[in-house]
Coordinates of C-alpha atoms in Angstrom, one line a residue:
X1 CA -3.7 22.0 -28.7
X2 CA -0.1 21.6 -29.9
X3 CA 0.5 18.3 -31.6
X4 CA 3.6 17.5 -29.6
X5 CA 1.5 17.2 -26.4
X6 CA -1.1 14.8 -27.7
X7 CA 1.1 11.6 -27.5
X8 CA 2.3 12.3 -23.9
X9 CA -1.2 13.2 -22.8
X10 CA -2.8 10.0 -24.2
X11 CA -0.1 7.9 -22.5
X12 CA -0.8 9.7 -19.2
X13 CA -4.5 9.0 -19.6
X14 CA -3.8 5.3 -20.3
X15 CA -1.7 5.3 -17.1
X16 CA -4.6 6.8 -15.1
X17 CA -6.9 4.1 -16.5
X18 CA -4.6 1.2 -15.5
X19 CA -4.2 2.7 -12.0
X20 CA -7.9 2.9 -11.7
X21 CA -8.4 -0.6 -13.2
X22 CA -6.0 -2.1 -10.6
X23 CA -7.7 -0.3 -7.7
X24 CA -4.6 1.9 -7.0
X25 CA -6.5 5.2 -7.0
X26 CA -9.1 3.9 -4.5
X27 CA -6.4 2.3 -2.3
X28 CA -4.4 5.5 -2.0
X29 CA -7.4 7.7 -1.4
X30 CA -7.4 9.7 1.9
X31 CA -10.2 9.2 4.3
X32 CA -12.0 12.4 3.3
X33 CA -11.1 13.2 -0.3
X34 CA -11.8 16.7 -1.7
X35 CA -14.7 17.1 -4.1
X36 CA -12.6 16.6 -7.2
X37 CA -11.2 13.5 -5.6
X38 CA -14.7 12.1 -4.9
X39 CA -15.5 12.6 -8.6
X40 CA -12.3 10.8 -9.6
X41 CA -13.1 7.9 -7.3
X42 CA -16.5 7.6 -8.8
X43 CA -15.1 7.4 -12.3
X44 CA -12.4 5.0 -11.2
X45 CA -15.0 2.6 -9.6
X46 CA -16.6 2.1 -13.0
X47 CA -13.5 0.5 -14.5
X48 CA -12.0 -1.1 -11.4
X49 CA -11.5 -4.9 -11.5
X50 CA -13.8 -6.9 -9.2
X51 CA -12.4 -8.9 -6.3
X52 CA -9.7 -6.5 -5.3
X53 CA -10.9 -5.9 -1.8
X54 CA -8.6 -8.4 -0.2
X55 CA -5.5 -7.5 -2.3
X56 CA -2.7 -5.8 -0.5
X57 CA -2.2 -2.1 -1.7
X58 CA 1.4 -2.7 -2.4
X59 CA 0.5 -5.7 -4.6
X60 CA -2.0 -3.5 -6.5
X61 CA 0.7 -0.9 -7.1
X62 CA 3.2 -3.5 -8.3
X63 CA 0.7 -5.1 -10.6
X64 CA -0.3 -1.7 -12.1
X65 CA 3.2 -0.5 -12.7
X66 CA 4.3 -3.7 -14.2
X67 CA 1.4 -3.6 -16.6
X68 CA 2.4 -0.1 -17.6
X69 CA 5.8 -1.2 -18.5
X70 CA 9.5 -0.6 -17.8
X71 CA 9.4 3.2 -17.5
X72 CA 6.7 3.0 -14.8
X73 CA 8.4 0.3 -12.9
X74 CA 11.5 2.5 -12.7
X75 CA 9.4 5.5 -11.8
X76 CA 7.9 3.5 -8.9
X77 CA 11.3 2.4 -7.7
X78 CA 12.6 5.9 -7.9
X79 CA 9.6 7.4 -6.1
X80 CA 10.2 4.9 -3.3
X81 CA 13.2 7.0 -2.4
X82 CA 11.1 10.2 -2.4
X83 CA 8.6 10.1 0.5
X84 CA 8.6 13.9 0.5
X85 CA 6.9 13.6 -2.9
X86 CA 4.5 10.7 -2.6
X87 CA 4.1 10.4 1.2
X88 CA 5.6 7.9 3.5
X89 CA 2.8 5.3 3.2
X90 CA 3.0 5.1 -0.5
X91 CA 6.8 5.1 -0.4
X92 CA 6.6 2.1 1.8
X93 CA 4.3 0.3 -0.7
X94 CA 6.7 1.2 -3.5
X95 CA 9.7 -0.3 -1.6
X96 CA 8.1 -3.7 -2.1
X97 CA 7.6 -3.1 -5.9
X98 CA 8.6 -6.3 -7.7
X99 CA 10.3 -5.8 -11.0
X100 CA 8.9 -8.9 -12.9
X101 CA 8.4 -8.2 -16.5
X102 CA 8.2 -11.3 -18.9
X103 CA 11.4 -12.3 -20.6
X104 CA 12.0 -11.6 -24.3
X105 CA 12.9 -14.4 -26.8
X106 CA 16.3 -15.9 -26.9
X107 CA 16.7 -15.1 -30.6
X108 CA 16.2 -11.4 -29.8
X109 CA 18.9 -11.6 -27.2
X110 CA 21.3 -13.2 -29.6
X111 CA 20.7 -10.5 -32.2
X112 CA 21.2 -7.8 -29.6
X113 CA 24.5 -9.3 -28.5
X114 CA 25.8 -9.6 -32.1
X115 CA 24.9 -5.9 -32.8
X116 CA 26.4 -4.7 -29.5
X117 CA 29.7 -6.7 -29.8
X118 CA 29.8 -6.5 -33.7
X119 CA 30.8 -10.1 -33.9
X120 CA 29.0 -13.4 -34.7
X121 CA 27.6 -15.0 -31.6
X122 CA 29.7 -18.2 -32.0
X123 CA 32.9 -16.2 -31.8
X124 CA 31.9 -14.7 -28.5
X125 CA 30.1 -17.6 -26.6
X126 CA 30.5 -21.4 -26.9
X127 CA 26.9 -21.6 -25.7
X128 CA 24.2 -19.1 -24.7
X129 CA 21.3 -20.5 -22.6
X130 CA 17.7 -19.2 -22.1
X131 CA 17.0 -16.3 -19.7
X132 CA 17.3 -17.1 -16.0
X133 CA 16.0 -13.7 -14.8
X134 CA 14.1 -10.8 -16.4
X135 CA 13.4 -7.3 -15.3
X136 CA 12.3 -3.9 -16.7
X137 CA 15.5 -2.9 -18.4
X138 CA 17.4 -6.1 -19.1
X139 CA 17.5 -9.9 -18.6
X140 CA 20.2 -12.3 -17.7
X141 CA 21.4 -15.5 -19.5
X142 CA 23.9 -18.2 -18.4
X143 CA 26.6 -18.7 -21.1
X144 CA 29.9 -20.6 -21.6
X145 CA 33.0 -19.0 -23.0
X146 CA 36.4 -20.3 -23.9
X147 CA 39.4 -18.4 -22.5
X148 CA 42.5 -17.8 -24.5
X149 CA 44.2 -20.8 -22.8
X150 CA 41.3 -23.0 -24.1
X151 CA 39.6 -23.4 -20.7
X152 CA 35.8 -23.3 -20.5
X153 CA 34.1 -21.2 -17.9
X154 CA 30.5 -20.1 -17.1
X155 CA 29.5 -16.4 -17.3
X156 CA 26.4 -14.4 -16.7
X157 CA 25.3 -12.2 -19.7
X158 CA 23.0 -9.2 -19.0
X159 CA 21.3 -8.0 -22.2
X160 CA 19.4 -4.8 -22.6
X161 CA 15.7 -5.2 -23.4
X162 CA 15.1 -4.5 -27.2
X163 CA 13.4 -1.1 -27.8
X164 CA 13.6 -0.1 -24.1
X165 CA 15.6 3.1 -24.8
X166 CA 13.0 4.4 -27.2
X167 CA 10.2 3.4 -24.8
X168 CA 11.8 5.3 -22.0
X169 CA 12.2 8.4 -24.1
X170 CA 8.5 8.4 -25.0
X171 CA 7.4 7.9 -21.4
X172 CA 9.8 10.5 -20.0
X173 CA 8.0 13.0 -22.2
X174 CA 4.8 12.1 -20.4
X175 CA 6.5 12.4 -17.0
X176 CA 7.8 15.9 -17.9
X177 CA 4.4 17.0 -19.0
X178 CA 2.9 15.8 -15.7
X179 CA 5.6 17.6 -13.7
X180 CA 5.1 20.9 -15.5
X181 CA 1.4 20.7 -15.1
X182 CA 1.7 20.0 -11.3
X183 CA 4.1 22.9 -10.8
X184 CA 1.7 25.3 -12.8
X185 CA -1.5 24.2 -11.1
X186 CA -0.3 23.9 -7.5
X187 CA 2.4 26.5 -6.7
X188 CA 3.2 25.1 -3.2
X189 CA 4.5 21.9 -4.8
X190 CA 7.4 23.8 -6.3
X191 CA 9.3 23.2 -3.1
X192 CA 9.3 19.6 -4.0
X193 CA 10.7 20.5 -7.5
X194 CA 8.7 18.1 -9.7
X195 CA 10.7 19.0 -12.8
X196 CA 13.9 18.3 -10.9
X197 CA 12.5 15.0 -9.9
X198 CA 11.8 14.2 -13.5
X199 CA 15.3 15.3 -14.4
X200 CA 16.9 13.0 -11.8
X201 CA 14.8 10.1 -13.0
X202 CA 15.8 10.7 -16.6
X203 CA 19.5 10.9 -15.7
X204 CA 19.3 7.8 -13.5
X205 CA 17.6 5.8 -16.2
X206 CA 20.1 6.9 -18.9
X207 CA 22.9 5.7 -16.7
X208 CA 21.3 2.4 -15.9
X209 CA 20.7 1.7 -19.6
X210 CA 24.4 1.9 -20.3
X211 CA 25.7 -1.4 -19.1
X212 CA 29.3 -0.2 -19.4
X213 CA 28.6 2.0 -16.4
X214 CA 27.3 -0.9 -14.4
X215 CA 30.5 -2.8 -15.4
X216 CA 32.5 0.2 -14.1
X217 CA 30.6 0.2 -10.9
X218 CA 31.4 -3.5 -10.4
X219 CA 35.0 -2.9 -11.1
X220 CA 35.1 0.0 -8.6
X221 CA 33.4 -2.0 -5.9
X222 CA 35.8 -4.9 -6.5
X223 CA 38.8 -2.6 -6.0
X224 CA 37.2 -1.0 -2.9
X225 CA 36.4 -4.4 -1.3
X226 CA 39.5 -6.4 -2.3
X227 CA 40.6 -6.9 1.3
X228 CA 37.2 -7.0 2.9
X229 CA 36.2 -10.1 4.9
X230 CA 33.5 -12.4 3.6
X231 CA 32.4 -10.2 0.7
X232 CA 33.1 -10.1 -3.0
X233 CA 31.5 -9.2 -6.4
X234 CA 31.7 -11.0 -9.7
X235 CA 34.6 -10.1 -12.1
X236 CA 33.7 -8.2 -15.3
X237 CA 34.6 -9.8 -18.6
X238 CA 35.4 -6.5 -20.5
X239 CA 36.1 -8.3 -23.8
X240 CA 32.4 -9.3 -24.0
X241 CA 30.9 -6.1 -22.6
X242 CA 29.4 -3.1 -24.5
X243 CA 26.6 -0.5 -24.0
X244 CA 23.8 -3.1 -24.4
X245 CA 25.6 -6.2 -23.0
X246 CA 27.4 -6.9 -19.7
X247 CA 29.3 -10.2 -19.2
X248 CA 30.6 -11.2 -15.8
X249 CA 31.6 -14.3 -13.8
X250 CA 28.8 -16.7 -13.1
X251 CA 27.8 -17.0 -9.4
X252 CA 27.1 -20.6 -8.2
X253 CA 26.1 -19.5 -4.7
X254 CA 22.8 -19.9 -2.8
X255 CA 20.4 -17.0 -2.7
X256 CA 20.3 -15.3 0.8
X257 CA 16.5 -15.8 0.7
X258 CA 16.8 -19.6 0.8
X259 CA 17.4 -20.0 4.5
X260 CA 16.7 -23.8 4.5
X261 CA 19.4 -24.4 1.9
X262 CA 21.9 -22.1 3.7
X263 CA 21.3 -24.0 7.0
X264 CA 21.7 -27.4 5.2
X265 CA 25.1 -26.2 4.0
X266 CA 26.1 -25.3 7.5
X267 CA 26.2 -21.6 6.9
X268 CA 26.1 -19.6 10.2
X269 CA 23.1 -17.3 9.6
X270 CA 23.8 -15.1 12.6
X271 CA 27.4 -14.5 11.3
X272 CA 26.0 -13.9 7.8
X273 CA 23.6 -11.2 9.1
X274 CA 26.6 -9.4 10.6
X275 CA 28.4 -9.6 7.3
X276 CA 25.4 -8.0 5.5
X277 CA 25.2 -5.0 7.8
X278 CA 29.0 -4.5 8.2
X279 CA 29.7 -4.8 4.5
X280 CA 27.0 -2.2 3.6
X281 CA 28.2 0.3 6.3
X282 CA 31.8 -0.2 5.3
X283 CA 31.0 0.6 1.7
X284 CA 28.9 3.6 2.6
X285 CA 31.1 5.2 5.3
X286 CA 34.6 4.1 4.2
X287 CA 34.2 4.3 0.4
X288 CA 31.3 6.6 0.0
X289 CA 30.1 4.2 -2.7
X290 CA 27.4 1.6 -1.9
X291 CA 25.1 -0.9 -3.6
X292 CA 21.7 0.8 -3.5
X293 CA 19.6 -2.3 -4.4
X294 CA 20.7 -4.9 -1.8
X295 CA 17.5 -6.9 -1.6
X296 CA 17.6 -10.6 -1.2
X297 CA 17.4 -11.4 -4.9
X298 CA 20.7 -9.6 -5.5
X299 CA 22.6 -11.4 -2.7
X300 CA 24.2 -14.9 -2.9
X301 CA 26.3 -16.9 -0.5
X302 CA 29.3 -19.0 -1.6
X303 CA 29.8 -22.4 0.1
X304 CA 32.5 -20.9 2.4
X305 CA 30.0 -18.3 3.6
X306 CA 31.2 -15.4 1.5
X307 CA 28.5 -12.9 0.6
X308 CA 28.3 -12.1 -3.2
X309 CA 26.4 -9.1 -4.5
X310 CA 25.1 -8.8 -8.1
X311 CA 23.1 -6.2 -10.1
X312 CA 25.0 -2.9 -9.8
X313 CA 22.6 -0.8 -11.9
X314 CA 21.6 1.4 -8.9
X315 CA 24.5 2.7 -6.9
X316 CA 24.7 5.4 -4.2
X317 CA 27.4 7.9 -3.4
X318 CA 28.2 10.0 -0.3
X319 CA 30.9 12.7 -0.3
X320 CA 33.1 13.2 2.6
X321 CA 31.0 16.0 4.0
X322 CA 27.9 13.8 3.9
X323 CA 29.7 11.0 5.7
X324 CA 30.9 13.4 8.4
X325 CA 27.4 14.8 8.8
X326 CA 26.0 11.3 9.4
X327 CA 28.8 10.6 12.0
X328 CA 28.2 13.9 13.8
X329 CA 24.4 13.4 14.0
X330 CA 24.9 9.9 15.3
X331 CA 27.3 11.2 17.9
X332 CA 24.7 13.9 18.9
X333 CA 21.9 11.4 19.4
X334 CA 24.2 9.0 21.4
X335 CA 25.3 11.9 23.7
X336 CA 21.8 13.4 23.8
X337 CA 23.4 16.7 22.5
X338 CA 20.4 17.8 20.4
X339 CA 21.6 21.3 20.1
X340 CA 24.9 20.2 18.6
X341 CA 23.1 17.8 16.2
X342 CA 20.9 20.7 15.1
X343 CA 24.0 22.9 14.6
X344 CA 25.5 20.2 12.3
X345 CA 22.4 20.4 10.1
X346 CA 22.7 24.2 9.9
X347 CA 26.4 24.0 9.2
X348 CA 25.9 21.6 6.4
X349 CA 23.4 24.0 4.8
X350 CA 20.5 21.5 5.0
X351 CA 18.3 23.9 7.0
X352 CA 17.5 27.2 5.3
X353 CA 18.2 30.6 6.8
X354 CA 15.3 32.0 8.9
X355 CA 14.8 28.8 10.8
X356 CA 15.7 28.7 14.5
X357 CA 18.4 26.2 15.6
X358 CA 16.8 25.8 19.0
X359 CA 13.5 24.9 17.6
X360 CA 15.1 22.3 15.3
X361 CA 17.0 20.9 18.3
X362 CA 13.6 20.5 20.0
X363 CA 12.3 18.5 17.0
X364 CA 15.4 16.3 17.3
X365 CA 14.7 15.7 21.0
X366 CA 11.3 14.4 20.0
X367 CA 13.1 11.8 17.9
X368 CA 15.8 10.9 20.3
X369 CA 14.1 10.7 23.7
X370 CA 11.7 7.9 23.0
X371 CA 14.7 5.7 22.2
X372 CA 16.3 6.0 25.6
X373 CA 16.7 2.7 27.6
X374 CA 15.1 0.6 24.8
X375 CA 17.1 -2.6 24.1
X376 CA 19.5 -1.9 21.3
X377 CA 18.1 -4.8 19.2
X378 CA 14.8 -3.0 19.1
X379 CA 16.3 0.2 17.7
X380 CA 16.6 0.6 13.9
X381 CA 19.3 2.8 12.5
X382 CA 17.2 3.2 9.3
X383 CA 14.1 4.2 11.3
X384 CA 16.1 6.8 13.1
X385 CA 17.3 8.3 9.8
X386 CA 13.7 8.1 8.4
X387 CA 12.3 10.1 11.3
X388 CA 15.1 12.7 10.8
X389 CA 14.1 13.1 7.1
X390 CA 10.4 13.5 8.1
X391 CA 11.2 17.0 9.3
X392 CA 12.2 18.3 5.9
X393 CA 8.8 19.7 5.2
X394 CA 8.3 21.2 8.7
X395 CA 11.5 23.2 8.4
X396 CA 11.3 23.9 4.7
X397 CA 14.4 21.9 4.0
X398 CA 15.3 20.9 0.5
X399 CA 15.3 17.2 -0.2
X400 CA 18.8 15.5 -0.1
X401 CA 18.2 12.6 -2.5
X402 CA 21.5 10.9 -1.8
X403 CA 20.9 10.8 1.9
X404 CA 17.3 9.5 1.3
X405 CA 18.7 6.8 -1.0
X406 CA 21.1 5.8 1.8
X407 CA 18.2 5.6 4.3
X408 CA 16.0 3.6 1.9
X409 CA 18.8 1.2 1.2
X410 CA 19.5 0.8 5.0
X411 CA 15.8 -0.2 5.4
X412 CA 16.3 -3.0 2.9
X413 CA 19.7 -4.1 4.3
X414 CA 18.3 -4.2 7.8
X415 CA 15.4 -6.3 6.6
X416 CA 17.7 -8.8 4.9
X417 CA 19.9 -9.0 8.0
X418 CA 16.9 -9.5 10.4
X419 CA 15.6 -12.3 8.1
X420 CA 18.8 -14.1 8.8
X421 CA 18.9 -13.2 12.5
X422 CA 15.6 -11.9 14.0
X423 CA 17.4 -10.9 17.2
X424 CA 20.1 -8.8 15.4
X425 CA 21.5 -6.0 17.5
X426 CA 22.4 -3.5 14.8
X427 CA 24.3 -1.2 17.1
X428 CA 26.6 -3.8 18.4
X429 CA 27.0 -5.2 14.9
X430 CA 27.8 -1.7 13.4
X431 CA 30.1 -0.6 16.2
X432 CA 33.4 -1.9 14.8
X433 CA 32.8 -0.4 11.4
X434 CA 31.6 3.0 12.7
X435 CA 34.4 3.2 15.4
X436 CA 37.1 2.5 12.7
X437 CA 35.7 5.2 10.5
X438 CA 35.4 7.8 13.3
X439 CA 39.0 7.1 14.5
X440 CA 40.3 7.5 10.9
X441 CA 38.3 10.5 9.9
X442 CA 37.5 12.5 13.1
X443 CA 40.5 11.7 15.2
X444 CA 43.7 13.6 15.6
X445 CA 45.6 11.6 13.0
X446 CA 43.1 12.6 10.3
X447 CA 43.2 16.2 11.3
X448 CA 47.0 16.3 11.2
X449 CA 46.8 14.8 7.7
X450 CA 44.4 17.5 6.6
X451 CA 46.5 20.2 8.2
X452 CA 49.7 19.0 6.5
X453 CA 48.0 19.8 3.2
X454 CA 47.4 23.4 4.3
X455 CA 50.5 25.6 4.7
X456 CA 50.7 27.2 8.2
X457 CA 47.9 25.1 9.6
X458 CA 49.9 22.4 11.4
X459 CA 50.5 24.5 14.5
X460 CA 46.7 25.0 14.9
X461 CA 46.1 21.3 14.5
X462 CA 48.7 20.5 17.1
X463 CA 47.1 22.9 19.6
X464 CA 43.7 21.1 19.0
X465 CA 45.1 17.6 19.4
X466 CA 43.7 17.0 22.9
X467 CA 40.3 18.2 21.9
X468 CA 40.2 16.2 18.7
X469 CA 41.4 13.1 20.5
X470 CA 38.8 13.5 23.2
X471 CA 36.0 14.1 20.6
X472 CA 36.8 11.0 18.5
X473 CA 37.1 8.9 21.7
X474 CA 33.8 10.2 23.0
X475 CA 32.0 9.4 19.8
X476 CA 33.4 5.9 19.6
X477 CA 32.8 5.3 23.4
X478 CA 29.3 6.6 23.2
X479 CA 28.4 4.4 20.3
X480 CA 29.8 1.3 22.1
X481 CA 28.0 2.3 25.3
X482 CA 24.7 2.5 23.4
X483 CA 25.3 -0.9 21.9
X484 CA 25.8 -2.3 25.4
X485 CA 23.0 -0.6 27.4
X486 CA 20.5 0.9 24.9
X487 CA 18.4 4.0 25.7
X488 CA 15.4 4.9 27.8
X489 CA 11.8 4.7 26.5
X490 CA 9.5 7.7 27.1
X491 CA 5.9 6.5 26.6
X492 CA 4.4 10.0 26.3
X493 CA 6.8 11.0 23.6
X494 CA 6.2 7.8 21.7
X495 CA 2.4 8.5 21.7
X496 CA 3.0 12.0 20.6
X497 CA 5.2 10.8 17.7
X498 CA 2.5 8.2 16.8
X499 CA -0.1 11.1 16.5
X500 CA 2.4 13.1 14.4
X501 CA 3.0 10.1 12.1
X502 CA -0.7 9.6 11.6
X503 CA -1.0 13.3 10.6
X504 CA 1.9 13.0 8.2
X505 CA 0.4 9.8 6.6
X506 CA -2.8 11.8 5.8
X507 CA -0.7 14.6 4.3
X508 CA 1.2 12.1 2.3
X509 CA -1.8 11.5 0.0
X510 CA -1.9 15.2 -1.1
X511 CA 0.8 15.0 -3.8
X512 CA -0.8 11.9 -5.3
X513 CA -4.2 13.5 -5.4
X514 CA -2.7 16.6 -7.0
X515 CA -1.3 14.4 -9.7
X516 CA -4.5 12.6 -10.3
X517 CA -6.5 15.8 -10.4
X518 CA -4.0 17.3 -12.8
X519 CA -4.6 14.3 -15.2
X520 CA -8.3 14.9 -15.1
X521 CA -7.9 18.6 -15.9
X522 CA -5.5 17.7 -18.7
X523 CA -7.9 15.2 -20.2
X524 CA -10.7 17.8 -20.2
X525 CA -8.3 20.2 -21.9
X526 CA -7.6 17.6 -24.6
X527 CA -11.2 16.8 -25.2
X528 CA -12.7 20.3 -25.0
X529 CA -9.8 22.8 -25.1

């Protein structure tokens, strides 16, 4: 066996042992595993810790990945955005993954800062306190700096974990080995592009470990949201920022999760829930650039009720075509024009040639009809998008990672908002932001602007003005009408979708068991090959 494969192989085998030890393999097993799976379960039961029967599966996964280290925590967070790869049930478990590695010593942080900034620590900070938060890639300290005018101010200092870059490089070799093995052993998984998944993870991690890029994301978000109501981000201290160190303004606000403290300060939780939803939608639709990790731990509230977001290591982008696609499908569902919604998918190139647009429209009807006449507060925008993405396998559609990241972030954002206001009506809350975007981008003024940039096209745009005005008006009016009246519930269709979901959940185990089986075959090859 080539020497270069031994290290990655041994690391994969250790990962398999830890997953077995924490009961993850047994927890993710399908009801009737194949013969190889039954053998794997029998072996796993020999090393599994006792007393795991009452432990939630998501907690088991979180514990196992945190034990395996930073690379596996990031792998879990990444796979939470790929239900097509791990199945929807496991993706839901991974969404709750808690990144909770132990902090590293203060002296190590000081040494890292001096190397990164190439200056003695006392020239940079008046005081550097102990870590206040630690995660897989970096930890955060509170520090004090002296401005050029002599004034003291508090800052937050994010420091990359020592040795984390080398650790990621080693573990990525293991991930690439697993991806190649899965593609070779199970040809049908090539549609899921395991190697491309590994490539995307590697690129994402490289970007996240350059804290200058996070600083740039903060700066871009600050520019985009300068005039936004009740939302801000901390200012970057570029003088004290480098690849391994990010310094920004300290936030003295209250965490969104601390409802009792917010109420004691007189913060209107219902109004705050609207700010959470509207801010996210404004960033995604207007700017095409959104915070993709907006969980409660990354959101604070100033005494005046302003929402403050931190930790910009994971960001999402949507181009103009993707934003228009989302607006058009939303319009189609509101108007029950499933054929037009299907046509939008084909026009965007998301459905491959050879599929029938009418059959795809039928699938969309199965999603939309159960929502009719349900109270708007019971309808989740994230759930609607989630059901839409479920059909990727049925229609042999290639995964669109950026849209899946949007949907996953929407799930988290809705969850945060509903914690603040359990009766949140997301459609009424979203309507002003969506209406504004539609009028600006699908209305006649937008089309005239586009036409002006294209010689000879203005006349055509003028001819289409009544149609364009009517379409933009219909979209906005339809959205507002749904916010007021909701849609009609169809019990038979709901039951049919429940049966389909159960079938999909069973299928969701398959990629995981393929990976586990691949590890067993690889181990035998190492031992006897």
